[in-house]
Coordinates of C-alpha atoms and ligand atoms in Angstrom, one line a residue:
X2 CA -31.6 86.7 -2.5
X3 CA -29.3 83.9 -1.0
X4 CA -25.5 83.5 -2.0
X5 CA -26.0 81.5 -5.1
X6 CA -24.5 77.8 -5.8
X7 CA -21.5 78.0 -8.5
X8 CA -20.1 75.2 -10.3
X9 CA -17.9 75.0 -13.2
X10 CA -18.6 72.3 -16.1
X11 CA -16.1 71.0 -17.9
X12 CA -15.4 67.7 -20.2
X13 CA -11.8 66.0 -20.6
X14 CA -11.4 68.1 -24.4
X15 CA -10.2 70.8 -25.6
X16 CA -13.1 73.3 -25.9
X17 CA -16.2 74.7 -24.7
X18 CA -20.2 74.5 -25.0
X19 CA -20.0 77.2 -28.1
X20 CA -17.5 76.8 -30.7
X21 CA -13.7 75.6 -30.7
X22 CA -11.9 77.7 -28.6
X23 CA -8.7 75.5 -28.5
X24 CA -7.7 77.3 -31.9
X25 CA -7.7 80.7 -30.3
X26 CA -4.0 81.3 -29.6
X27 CA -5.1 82.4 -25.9
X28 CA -6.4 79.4 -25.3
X29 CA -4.4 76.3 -23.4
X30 CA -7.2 73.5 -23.4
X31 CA -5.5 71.8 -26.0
X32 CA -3.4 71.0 -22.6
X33 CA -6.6 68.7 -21.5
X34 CA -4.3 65.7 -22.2
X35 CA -2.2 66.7 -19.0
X36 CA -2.7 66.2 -15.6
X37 CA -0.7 69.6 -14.4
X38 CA -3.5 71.3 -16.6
X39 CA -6.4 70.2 -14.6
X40 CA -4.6 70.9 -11.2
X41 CA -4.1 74.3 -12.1
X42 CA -7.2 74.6 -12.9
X43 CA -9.3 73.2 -9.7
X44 CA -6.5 74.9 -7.5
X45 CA -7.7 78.6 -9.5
X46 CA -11.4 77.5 -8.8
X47 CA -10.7 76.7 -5.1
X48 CA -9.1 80.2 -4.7
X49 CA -11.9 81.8 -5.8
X50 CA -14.2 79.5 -3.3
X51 CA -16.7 77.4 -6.1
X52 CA -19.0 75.1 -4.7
X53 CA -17.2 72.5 -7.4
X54 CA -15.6 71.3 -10.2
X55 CA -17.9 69.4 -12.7
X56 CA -16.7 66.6 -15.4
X57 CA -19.5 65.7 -17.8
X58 CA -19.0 62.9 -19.7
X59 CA -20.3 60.8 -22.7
X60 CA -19.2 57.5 -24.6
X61 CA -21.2 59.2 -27.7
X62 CA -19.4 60.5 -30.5
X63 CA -21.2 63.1 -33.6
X64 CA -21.7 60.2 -36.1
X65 CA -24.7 60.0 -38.9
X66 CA -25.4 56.6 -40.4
X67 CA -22.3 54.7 -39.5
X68 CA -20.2 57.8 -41.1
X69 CA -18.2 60.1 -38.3
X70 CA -19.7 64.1 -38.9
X71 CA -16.1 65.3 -40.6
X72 CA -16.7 68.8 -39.0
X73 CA -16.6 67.2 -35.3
X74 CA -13.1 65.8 -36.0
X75 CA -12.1 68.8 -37.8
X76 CA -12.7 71.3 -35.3
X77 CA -12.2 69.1 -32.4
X78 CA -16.2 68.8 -31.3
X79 CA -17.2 65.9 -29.4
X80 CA -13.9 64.4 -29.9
X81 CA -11.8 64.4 -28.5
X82 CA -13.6 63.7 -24.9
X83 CA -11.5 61.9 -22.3
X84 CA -12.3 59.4 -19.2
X85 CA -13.1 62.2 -16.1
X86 CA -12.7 59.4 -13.4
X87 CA -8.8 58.9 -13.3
X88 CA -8.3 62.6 -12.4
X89 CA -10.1 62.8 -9.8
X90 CA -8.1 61.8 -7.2
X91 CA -4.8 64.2 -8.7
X92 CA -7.5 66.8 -8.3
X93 CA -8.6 66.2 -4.7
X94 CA -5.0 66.1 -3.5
X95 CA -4.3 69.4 -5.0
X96 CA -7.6 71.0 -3.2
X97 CA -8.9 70.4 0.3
X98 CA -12.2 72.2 -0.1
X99 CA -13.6 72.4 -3.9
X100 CA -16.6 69.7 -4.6
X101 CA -16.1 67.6 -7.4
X102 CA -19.1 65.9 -9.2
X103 CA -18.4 63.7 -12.1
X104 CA -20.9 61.8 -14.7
X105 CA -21.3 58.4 -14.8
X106 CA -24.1 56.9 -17.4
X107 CA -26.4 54.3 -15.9
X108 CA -26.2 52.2 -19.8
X109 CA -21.9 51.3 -19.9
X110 CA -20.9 49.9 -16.8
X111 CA -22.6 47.5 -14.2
X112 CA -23.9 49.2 -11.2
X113 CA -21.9 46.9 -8.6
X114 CA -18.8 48.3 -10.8
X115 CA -19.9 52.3 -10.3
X116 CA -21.1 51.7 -6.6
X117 CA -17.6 50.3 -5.5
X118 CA -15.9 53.2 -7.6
X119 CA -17.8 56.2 -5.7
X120 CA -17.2 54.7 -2.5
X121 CA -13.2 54.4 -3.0
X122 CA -13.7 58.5 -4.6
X123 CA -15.9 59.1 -2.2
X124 CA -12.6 57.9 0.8
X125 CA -10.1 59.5 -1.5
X126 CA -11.9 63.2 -1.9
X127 CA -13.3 63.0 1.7
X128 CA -16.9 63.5 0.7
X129 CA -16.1 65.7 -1.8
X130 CA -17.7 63.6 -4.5
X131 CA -21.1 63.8 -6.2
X132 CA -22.5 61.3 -9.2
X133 CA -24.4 63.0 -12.4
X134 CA -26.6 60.0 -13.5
X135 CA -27.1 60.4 -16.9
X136 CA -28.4 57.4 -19.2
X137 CA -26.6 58.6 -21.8
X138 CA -26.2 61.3 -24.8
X139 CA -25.4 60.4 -27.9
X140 CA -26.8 57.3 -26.7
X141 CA -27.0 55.6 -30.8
X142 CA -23.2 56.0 -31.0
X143 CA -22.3 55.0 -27.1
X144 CA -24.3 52.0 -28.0
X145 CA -22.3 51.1 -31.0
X146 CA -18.7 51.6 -29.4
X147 CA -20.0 49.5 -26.5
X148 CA -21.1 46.4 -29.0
X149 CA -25.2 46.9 -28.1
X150 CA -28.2 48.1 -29.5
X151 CA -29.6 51.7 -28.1
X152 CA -32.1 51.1 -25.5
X153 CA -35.8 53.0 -25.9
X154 CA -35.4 56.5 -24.4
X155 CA -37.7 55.7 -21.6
X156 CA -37.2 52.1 -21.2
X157 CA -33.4 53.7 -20.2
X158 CA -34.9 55.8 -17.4
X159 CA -36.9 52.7 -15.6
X160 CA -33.8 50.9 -16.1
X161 CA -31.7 54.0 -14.3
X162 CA -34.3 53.3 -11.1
X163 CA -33.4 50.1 -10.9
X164 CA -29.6 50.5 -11.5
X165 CA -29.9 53.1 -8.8
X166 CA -31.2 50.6 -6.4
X167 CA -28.6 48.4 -6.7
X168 CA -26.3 51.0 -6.0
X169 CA -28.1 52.2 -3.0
X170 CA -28.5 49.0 -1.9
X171 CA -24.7 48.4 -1.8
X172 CA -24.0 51.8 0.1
X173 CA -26.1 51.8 2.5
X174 CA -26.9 48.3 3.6
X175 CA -24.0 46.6 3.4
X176 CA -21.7 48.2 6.8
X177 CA -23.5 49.1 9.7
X178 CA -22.4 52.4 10.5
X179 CA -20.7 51.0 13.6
X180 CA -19.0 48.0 11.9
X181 CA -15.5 49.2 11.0
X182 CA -13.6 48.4 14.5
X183 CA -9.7 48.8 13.3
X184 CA -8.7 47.3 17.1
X185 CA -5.3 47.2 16.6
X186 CA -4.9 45.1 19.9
X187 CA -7.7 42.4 19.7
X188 CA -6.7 42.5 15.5
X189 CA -10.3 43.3 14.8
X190 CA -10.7 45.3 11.6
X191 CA -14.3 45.0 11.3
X192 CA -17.0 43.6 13.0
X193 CA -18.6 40.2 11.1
X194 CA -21.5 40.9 11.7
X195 CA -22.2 44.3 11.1
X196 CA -21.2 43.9 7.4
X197 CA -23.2 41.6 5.3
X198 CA -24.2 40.5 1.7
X199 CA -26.9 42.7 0.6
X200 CA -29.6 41.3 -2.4
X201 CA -31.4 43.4 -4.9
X202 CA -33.5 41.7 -7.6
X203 CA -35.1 44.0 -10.1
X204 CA -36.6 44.2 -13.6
X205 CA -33.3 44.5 -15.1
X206 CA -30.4 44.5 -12.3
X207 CA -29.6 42.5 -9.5
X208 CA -26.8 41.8 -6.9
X209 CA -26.0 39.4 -3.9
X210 CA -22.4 40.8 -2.9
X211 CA -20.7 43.2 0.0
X212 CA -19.6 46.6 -0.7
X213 CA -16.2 45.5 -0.3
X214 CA -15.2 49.0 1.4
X215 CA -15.9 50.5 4.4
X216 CA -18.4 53.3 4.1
X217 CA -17.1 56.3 2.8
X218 CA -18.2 60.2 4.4
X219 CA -21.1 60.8 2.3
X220 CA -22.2 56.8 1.8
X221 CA -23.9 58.1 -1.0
X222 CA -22.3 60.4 -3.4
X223 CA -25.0 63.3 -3.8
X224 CA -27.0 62.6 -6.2
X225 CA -26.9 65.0 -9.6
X226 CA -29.4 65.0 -12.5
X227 CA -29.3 66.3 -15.6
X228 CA -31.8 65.3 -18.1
X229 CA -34.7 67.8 -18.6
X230 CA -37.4 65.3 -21.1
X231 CA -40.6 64.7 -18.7
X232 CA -39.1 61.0 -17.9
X233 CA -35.9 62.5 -17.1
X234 CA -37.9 65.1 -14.7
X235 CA -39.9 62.1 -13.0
X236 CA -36.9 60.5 -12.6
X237 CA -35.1 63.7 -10.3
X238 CA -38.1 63.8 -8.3
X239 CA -37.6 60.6 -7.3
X240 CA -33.7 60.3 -6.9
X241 CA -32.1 63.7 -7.3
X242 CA -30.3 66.0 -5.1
X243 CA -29.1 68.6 -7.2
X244 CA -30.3 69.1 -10.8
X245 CA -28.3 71.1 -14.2
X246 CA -30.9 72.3 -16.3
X247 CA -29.8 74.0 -20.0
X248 CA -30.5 77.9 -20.2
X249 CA -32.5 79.2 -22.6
X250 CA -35.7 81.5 -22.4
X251 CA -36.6 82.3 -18.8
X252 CA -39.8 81.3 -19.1
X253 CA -39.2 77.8 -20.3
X254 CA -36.4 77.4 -17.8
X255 CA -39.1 78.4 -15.1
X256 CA -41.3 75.7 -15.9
X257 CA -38.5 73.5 -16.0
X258 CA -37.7 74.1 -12.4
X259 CA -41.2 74.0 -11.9
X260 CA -41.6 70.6 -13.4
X261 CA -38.6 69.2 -11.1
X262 CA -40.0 70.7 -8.0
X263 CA -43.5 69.4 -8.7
X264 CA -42.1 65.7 -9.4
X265 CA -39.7 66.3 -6.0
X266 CA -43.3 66.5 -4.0
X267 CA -45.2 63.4 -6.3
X268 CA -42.5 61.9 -4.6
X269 CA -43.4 63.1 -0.9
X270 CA -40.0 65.4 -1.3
X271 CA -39.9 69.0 -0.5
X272 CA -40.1 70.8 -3.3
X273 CA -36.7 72.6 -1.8
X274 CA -35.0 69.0 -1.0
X275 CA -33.6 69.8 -4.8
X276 CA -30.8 72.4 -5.6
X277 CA -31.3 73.0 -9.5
X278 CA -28.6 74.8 -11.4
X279 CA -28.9 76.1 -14.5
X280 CA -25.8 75.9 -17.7
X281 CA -24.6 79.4 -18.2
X282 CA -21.5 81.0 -19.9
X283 CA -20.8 84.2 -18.7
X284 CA -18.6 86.4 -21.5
X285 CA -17.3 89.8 -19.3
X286 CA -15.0 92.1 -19.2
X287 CA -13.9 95.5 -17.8
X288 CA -16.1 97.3 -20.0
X289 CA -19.7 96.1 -22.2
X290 CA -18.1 97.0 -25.3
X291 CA -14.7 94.4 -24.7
X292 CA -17.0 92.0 -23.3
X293 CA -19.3 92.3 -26.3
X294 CA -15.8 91.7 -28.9
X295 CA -14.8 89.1 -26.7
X296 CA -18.3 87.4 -27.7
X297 CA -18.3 88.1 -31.5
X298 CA -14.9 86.5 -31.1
X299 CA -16.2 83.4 -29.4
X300 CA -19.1 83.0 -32.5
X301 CA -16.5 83.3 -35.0
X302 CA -15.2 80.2 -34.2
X303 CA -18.6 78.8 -33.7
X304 CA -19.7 77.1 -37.0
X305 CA -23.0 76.2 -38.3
X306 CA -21.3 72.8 -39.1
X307 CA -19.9 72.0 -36.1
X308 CA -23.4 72.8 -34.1
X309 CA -25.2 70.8 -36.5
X310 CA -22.8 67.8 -35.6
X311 CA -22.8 68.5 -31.6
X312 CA -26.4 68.4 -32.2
X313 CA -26.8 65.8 -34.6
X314 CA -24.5 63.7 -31.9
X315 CA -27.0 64.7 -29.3
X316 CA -30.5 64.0 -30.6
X317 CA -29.7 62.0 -33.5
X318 CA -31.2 64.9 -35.6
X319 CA -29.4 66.0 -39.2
X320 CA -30.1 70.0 -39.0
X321 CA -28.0 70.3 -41.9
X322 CA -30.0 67.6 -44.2
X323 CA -33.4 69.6 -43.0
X324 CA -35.7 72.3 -45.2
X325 CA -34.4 75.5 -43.4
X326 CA -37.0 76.9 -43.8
X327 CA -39.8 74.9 -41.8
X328 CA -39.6 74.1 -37.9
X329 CA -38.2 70.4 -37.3
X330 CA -40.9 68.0 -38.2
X331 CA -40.1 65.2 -35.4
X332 CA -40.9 65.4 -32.3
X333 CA -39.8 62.9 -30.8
X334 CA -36.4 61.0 -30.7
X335 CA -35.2 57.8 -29.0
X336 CA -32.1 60.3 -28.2
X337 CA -31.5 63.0 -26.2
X338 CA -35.1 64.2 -25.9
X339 CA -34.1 68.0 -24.2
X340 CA -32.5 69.3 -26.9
X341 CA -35.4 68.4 -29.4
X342 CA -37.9 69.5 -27.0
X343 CA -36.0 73.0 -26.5
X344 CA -36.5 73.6 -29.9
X345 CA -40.6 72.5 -30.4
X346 CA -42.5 75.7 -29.8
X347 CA -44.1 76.4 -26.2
X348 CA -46.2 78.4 -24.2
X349 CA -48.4 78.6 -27.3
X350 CA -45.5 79.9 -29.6
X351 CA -44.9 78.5 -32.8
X352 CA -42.0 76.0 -33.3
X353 CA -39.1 78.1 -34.6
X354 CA -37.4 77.4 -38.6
X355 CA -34.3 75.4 -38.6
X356 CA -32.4 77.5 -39.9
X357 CA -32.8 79.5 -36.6
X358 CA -32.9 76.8 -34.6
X359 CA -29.0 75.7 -35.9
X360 CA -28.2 79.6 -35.6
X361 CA -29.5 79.7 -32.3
X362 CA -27.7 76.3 -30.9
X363 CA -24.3 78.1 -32.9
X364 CA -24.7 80.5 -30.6
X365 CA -25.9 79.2 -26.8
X366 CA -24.8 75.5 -27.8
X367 CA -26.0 72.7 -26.1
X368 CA -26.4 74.1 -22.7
X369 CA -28.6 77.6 -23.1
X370 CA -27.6 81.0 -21.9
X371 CA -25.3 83.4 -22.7
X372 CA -24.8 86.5 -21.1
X373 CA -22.6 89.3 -22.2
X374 CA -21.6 92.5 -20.2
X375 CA -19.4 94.7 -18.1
X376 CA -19.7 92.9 -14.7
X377 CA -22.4 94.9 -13.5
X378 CA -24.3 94.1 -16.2
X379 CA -23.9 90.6 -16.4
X380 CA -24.8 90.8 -12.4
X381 CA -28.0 92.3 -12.8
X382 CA -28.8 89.8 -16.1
X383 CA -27.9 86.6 -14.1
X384 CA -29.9 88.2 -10.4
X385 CA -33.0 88.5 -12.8
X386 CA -32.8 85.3 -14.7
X387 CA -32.8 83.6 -11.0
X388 CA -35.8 85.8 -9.9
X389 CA -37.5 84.9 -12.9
X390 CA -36.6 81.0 -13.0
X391 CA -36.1 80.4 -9.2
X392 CA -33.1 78.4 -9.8
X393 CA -30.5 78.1 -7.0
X394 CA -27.4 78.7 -9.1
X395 CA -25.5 78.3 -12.0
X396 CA -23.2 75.7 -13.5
X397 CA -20.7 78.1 -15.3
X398 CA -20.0 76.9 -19.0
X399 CA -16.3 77.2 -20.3
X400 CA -15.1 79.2 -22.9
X401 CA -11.8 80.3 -23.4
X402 CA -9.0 78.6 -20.9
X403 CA -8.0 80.2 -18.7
X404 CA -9.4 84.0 -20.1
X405 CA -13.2 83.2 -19.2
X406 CA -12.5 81.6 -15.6
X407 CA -9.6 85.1 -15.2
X408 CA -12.8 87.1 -16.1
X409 CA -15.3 85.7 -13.9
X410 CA -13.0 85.3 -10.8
X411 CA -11.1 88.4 -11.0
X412 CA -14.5 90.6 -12.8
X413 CA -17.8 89.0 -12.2
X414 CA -17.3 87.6 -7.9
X415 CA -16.2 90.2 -6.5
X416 CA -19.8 92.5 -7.8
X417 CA -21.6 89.0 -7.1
X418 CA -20.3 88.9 -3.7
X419 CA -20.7 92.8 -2.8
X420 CA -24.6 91.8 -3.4
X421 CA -24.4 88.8 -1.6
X422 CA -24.9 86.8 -4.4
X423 CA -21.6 84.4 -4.3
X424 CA -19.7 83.2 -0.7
X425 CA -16.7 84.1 0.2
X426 CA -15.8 81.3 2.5
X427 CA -16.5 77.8 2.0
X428 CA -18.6 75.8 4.9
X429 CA -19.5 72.3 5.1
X430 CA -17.2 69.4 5.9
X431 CA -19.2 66.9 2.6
X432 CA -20.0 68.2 -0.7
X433 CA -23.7 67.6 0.4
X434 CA -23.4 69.6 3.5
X435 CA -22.3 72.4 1.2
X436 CA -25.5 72.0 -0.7
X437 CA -27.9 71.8 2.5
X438 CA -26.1 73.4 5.3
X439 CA -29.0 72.0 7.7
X440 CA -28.9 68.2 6.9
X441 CA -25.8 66.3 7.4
X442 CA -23.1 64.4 5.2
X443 CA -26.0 61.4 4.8
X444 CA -28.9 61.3 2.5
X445 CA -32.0 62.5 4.1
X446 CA -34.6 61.0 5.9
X447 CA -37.1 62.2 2.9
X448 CA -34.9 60.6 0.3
X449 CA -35.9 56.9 -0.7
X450 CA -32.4 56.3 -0.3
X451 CA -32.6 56.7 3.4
X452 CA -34.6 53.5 3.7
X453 CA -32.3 51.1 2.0
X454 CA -29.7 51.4 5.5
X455 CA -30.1 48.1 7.0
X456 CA -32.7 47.8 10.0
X457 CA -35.1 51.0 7.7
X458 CA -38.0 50.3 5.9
X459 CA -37.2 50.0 2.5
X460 CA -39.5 51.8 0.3
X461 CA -41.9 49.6 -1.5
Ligands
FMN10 C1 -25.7 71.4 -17.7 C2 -25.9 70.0 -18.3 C3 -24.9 69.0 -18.2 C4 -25.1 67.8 -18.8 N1 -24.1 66.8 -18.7 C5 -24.2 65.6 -19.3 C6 -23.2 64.7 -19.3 O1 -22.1 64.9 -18.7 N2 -23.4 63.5 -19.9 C7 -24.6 63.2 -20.5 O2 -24.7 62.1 -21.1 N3 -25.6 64.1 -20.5 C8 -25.5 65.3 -19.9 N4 -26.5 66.2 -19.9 C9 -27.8 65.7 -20.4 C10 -27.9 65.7 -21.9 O3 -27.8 67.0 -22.4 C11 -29.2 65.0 -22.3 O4 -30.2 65.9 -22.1 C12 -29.4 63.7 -21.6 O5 -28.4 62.9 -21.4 C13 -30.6 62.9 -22.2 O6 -31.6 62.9 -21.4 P1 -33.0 63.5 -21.8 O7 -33.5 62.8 -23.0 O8 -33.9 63.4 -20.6 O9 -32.7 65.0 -22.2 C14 -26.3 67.5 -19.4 C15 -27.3 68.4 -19.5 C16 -27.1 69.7 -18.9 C17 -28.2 70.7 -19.0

């Protein structure tokens, strides 16, 4: 098995994907409101050599008919949640190496707006930088704080194509590659005619204006995905780089990856032209029966109210106001579609009760698997979960600050890396050379990207 691709999520808050860890006395996140807290930490993470750092983000908040879900405020659940752009930059001046991707939704800002602003983090992290194009969860709520109406769950995909074409159109069309000069003698920054006003008109976008900075290492930012509904699959086939899929059963992860892969080559895309990572928290310790306290620690601050809001905030679904006893009747939600999906009944299974369904999401929250061990336990339960999902890594959910990343640096690497399962050295000068050692810091000839660079053919 290769040496598997490690990234850490976070959010600007003061917990993690399970629970509210902030009210452990361990725990420092409630330090998320400082800057020295988030250099410590992507200093820690480029120690231990992590492909990168990722910020997830969300405008959405846990609300139900107009009315705020008290148990989110109460135990700090989907609010607090702050801005991940600003720290960026502290973060790439702390760390030389570490990859930073950050989530940007394709339904609050206009796309000239997020096109100029990964260019400038793009110069400033030295191609460090990749973009998680979400269109949004908790979109009902993100909608209302941004004065609109919540766009059709589909609808909000095509509109993501066309808002990526505008921002494709802008970093890779508007500088020749050769048209930044800086002749200090002849006063010639850059060449007039090598930079130009670039035009997209689409269904729902458009633009006729200059990427008013030079292109950056990467052009693009790699391009991240995370979105699992069949829409959002179709949609990485046709624009994705890397993908972050939520755990859950092997088998239903496996024909997620399989899904991806399949849309990758509708697409005329190998199906390997996509590194999909799964959400996983690892809980370990020196021995199986501390790691196993550590996790009945972790659930008791993990209430059935506060999953039913993250939830709620998520899919727009009341578990709470449901018959516990019969599966969720819905199926189908204008929302986050995943999380309603992961929760329907496959492979010929029956759709599980709600009450299992909220004790299961208390447990795994939004993200999927949990696994619990001495650290060569948790090795060989993560080395079969990949041989039975064929995903290419993981994107390592947080727990408790600093304990769970002290755990799996100073535990769970080194016994990955005796198996050859994690790198010990970093390689790649761009975030996606890291990613595919054997293209280079630009988006691929098989991407649809490739063909927006001025004098390409730009796909149909
Ligand atoms: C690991 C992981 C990280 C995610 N990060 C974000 C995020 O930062 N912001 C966001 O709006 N959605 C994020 N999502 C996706 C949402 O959970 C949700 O599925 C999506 O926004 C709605 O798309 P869908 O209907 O295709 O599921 C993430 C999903 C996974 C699995």
């Amino acid at each position: 098995m290769k040496p598997l691709v490690l990234g850490i999520f976070q959010y600007i808050g003061p917990n993690g994907t399970v629970g509210s860890a902030w009210q452990n006395p361990r725990d420092t996140s409630s330090d998320f409101t400082k800057l020295s807290h988030w250099t410590a930490l992507a200093k820690r993470f480029e120690e231990a050599k992590l492909d990168f750092l990722f910020l997830a983000d969300s405008y959405g908040f846990p609300a139900l008919d107009g009315e705020l879900i008290e148990a989110s405020v109460r135990e700090g659940r989907g609010i607090p949640q702050g801005d991940p752009m600003p720290v960026i930059s502290a973060l790439a001046a702390a760390t030389t190496n570490l990859g930073f991707i950050v989530t940007a939704s394709t339904t609050v800002e206009p796309p000239a707006a997020n096109a100029r602003r990964f260019t400038t983090l793009d110069h400033f992290t030295d191609g460090r930088i990749g973009w998680n194009i979400v269109t949004g969860s908790s979109g009902a709520t993100a909608a209302a704080l941004m004065g609109k109406e919540l766009i059709g769950h589909d609808l909000r995909y095509d509109m993501a194509d066309d808002y990526l074409d505008v921002n494709l159109t802008l970093w890779e069309g508007s500088w020749d590659d050769d048209a930044l000069v800086l002749d200090k003698e002849r006063g010639v920054y850059a060449e007039p005619g090598k930079v130009r006003i670039v035009h997209h008109h689409g269904p729902y976008f458009r633009t006729d204006g200059v990427m008013s900075m030079p292109p950056s290492p990467q052009r693009t930012p790699l391009l991240v995905q995370a979105g699992a509904s069949g829409r959002g699959r179709q949609f990485a086939g046709r624009n994705a780089e890397a993908v972050f899929v939520g755990g859950g059963e092997p088998a239903t992860v496996a024909a997620n990856v399989r899904g991806i892969r399949e849309s990758a080559e509708a697409e005329g895309r190998p199906a390997d032209s996509i590194t999909i990572m799964v959400g996983a928290l690892f809980i370990t310790a020196p021995t199986s029966e501390e790691a196993w306290a550590k996790h009945a620690e972790m659930l008791a601050m993990s209430t059935p109210e506060g999953a039913a809001a993250i939830y709620a905030g998520n899919t727009g679904i009341d578990l709470l106001a449901l018959d516990p006893d019969k599966p969720i009747a819905q199926t189908r939600t204008e929302m986050g579609q995943s999380n309603l999906e992961r929760y329907l009944g496959k492979d010929g299974k029956p759709a599980p009760l709600v009450r299992d369904i909220l004790e299961n999401f208390r447990r795994t929250g939004i993200n999927g698997s949990v696994f619990v061990g001495d650290p060569g336990e948790v090795a060989d339960q993560l080395q079969e979960f990949v041989e039975q999902t064929g995903v290419d890594g993981f994107l390592i959910q947080p727990h408790m600050t600093p304990e769970t990343y002290d755990d799996l640096i100073e535990l769970l690497l080194p016994v990955l890396r005796e198996r050859g399962l994690a790198r010990s050295e970093y390689s790649g000068a761009t975030l996606r050379e890291r990613l595919f050692p054997d293209g280079d810091a630009h988006l691929p000839a098989t991407h649809r990207g490739w063909g927006f660079r001025a004098g390409r053919e730009k796909e149909a």
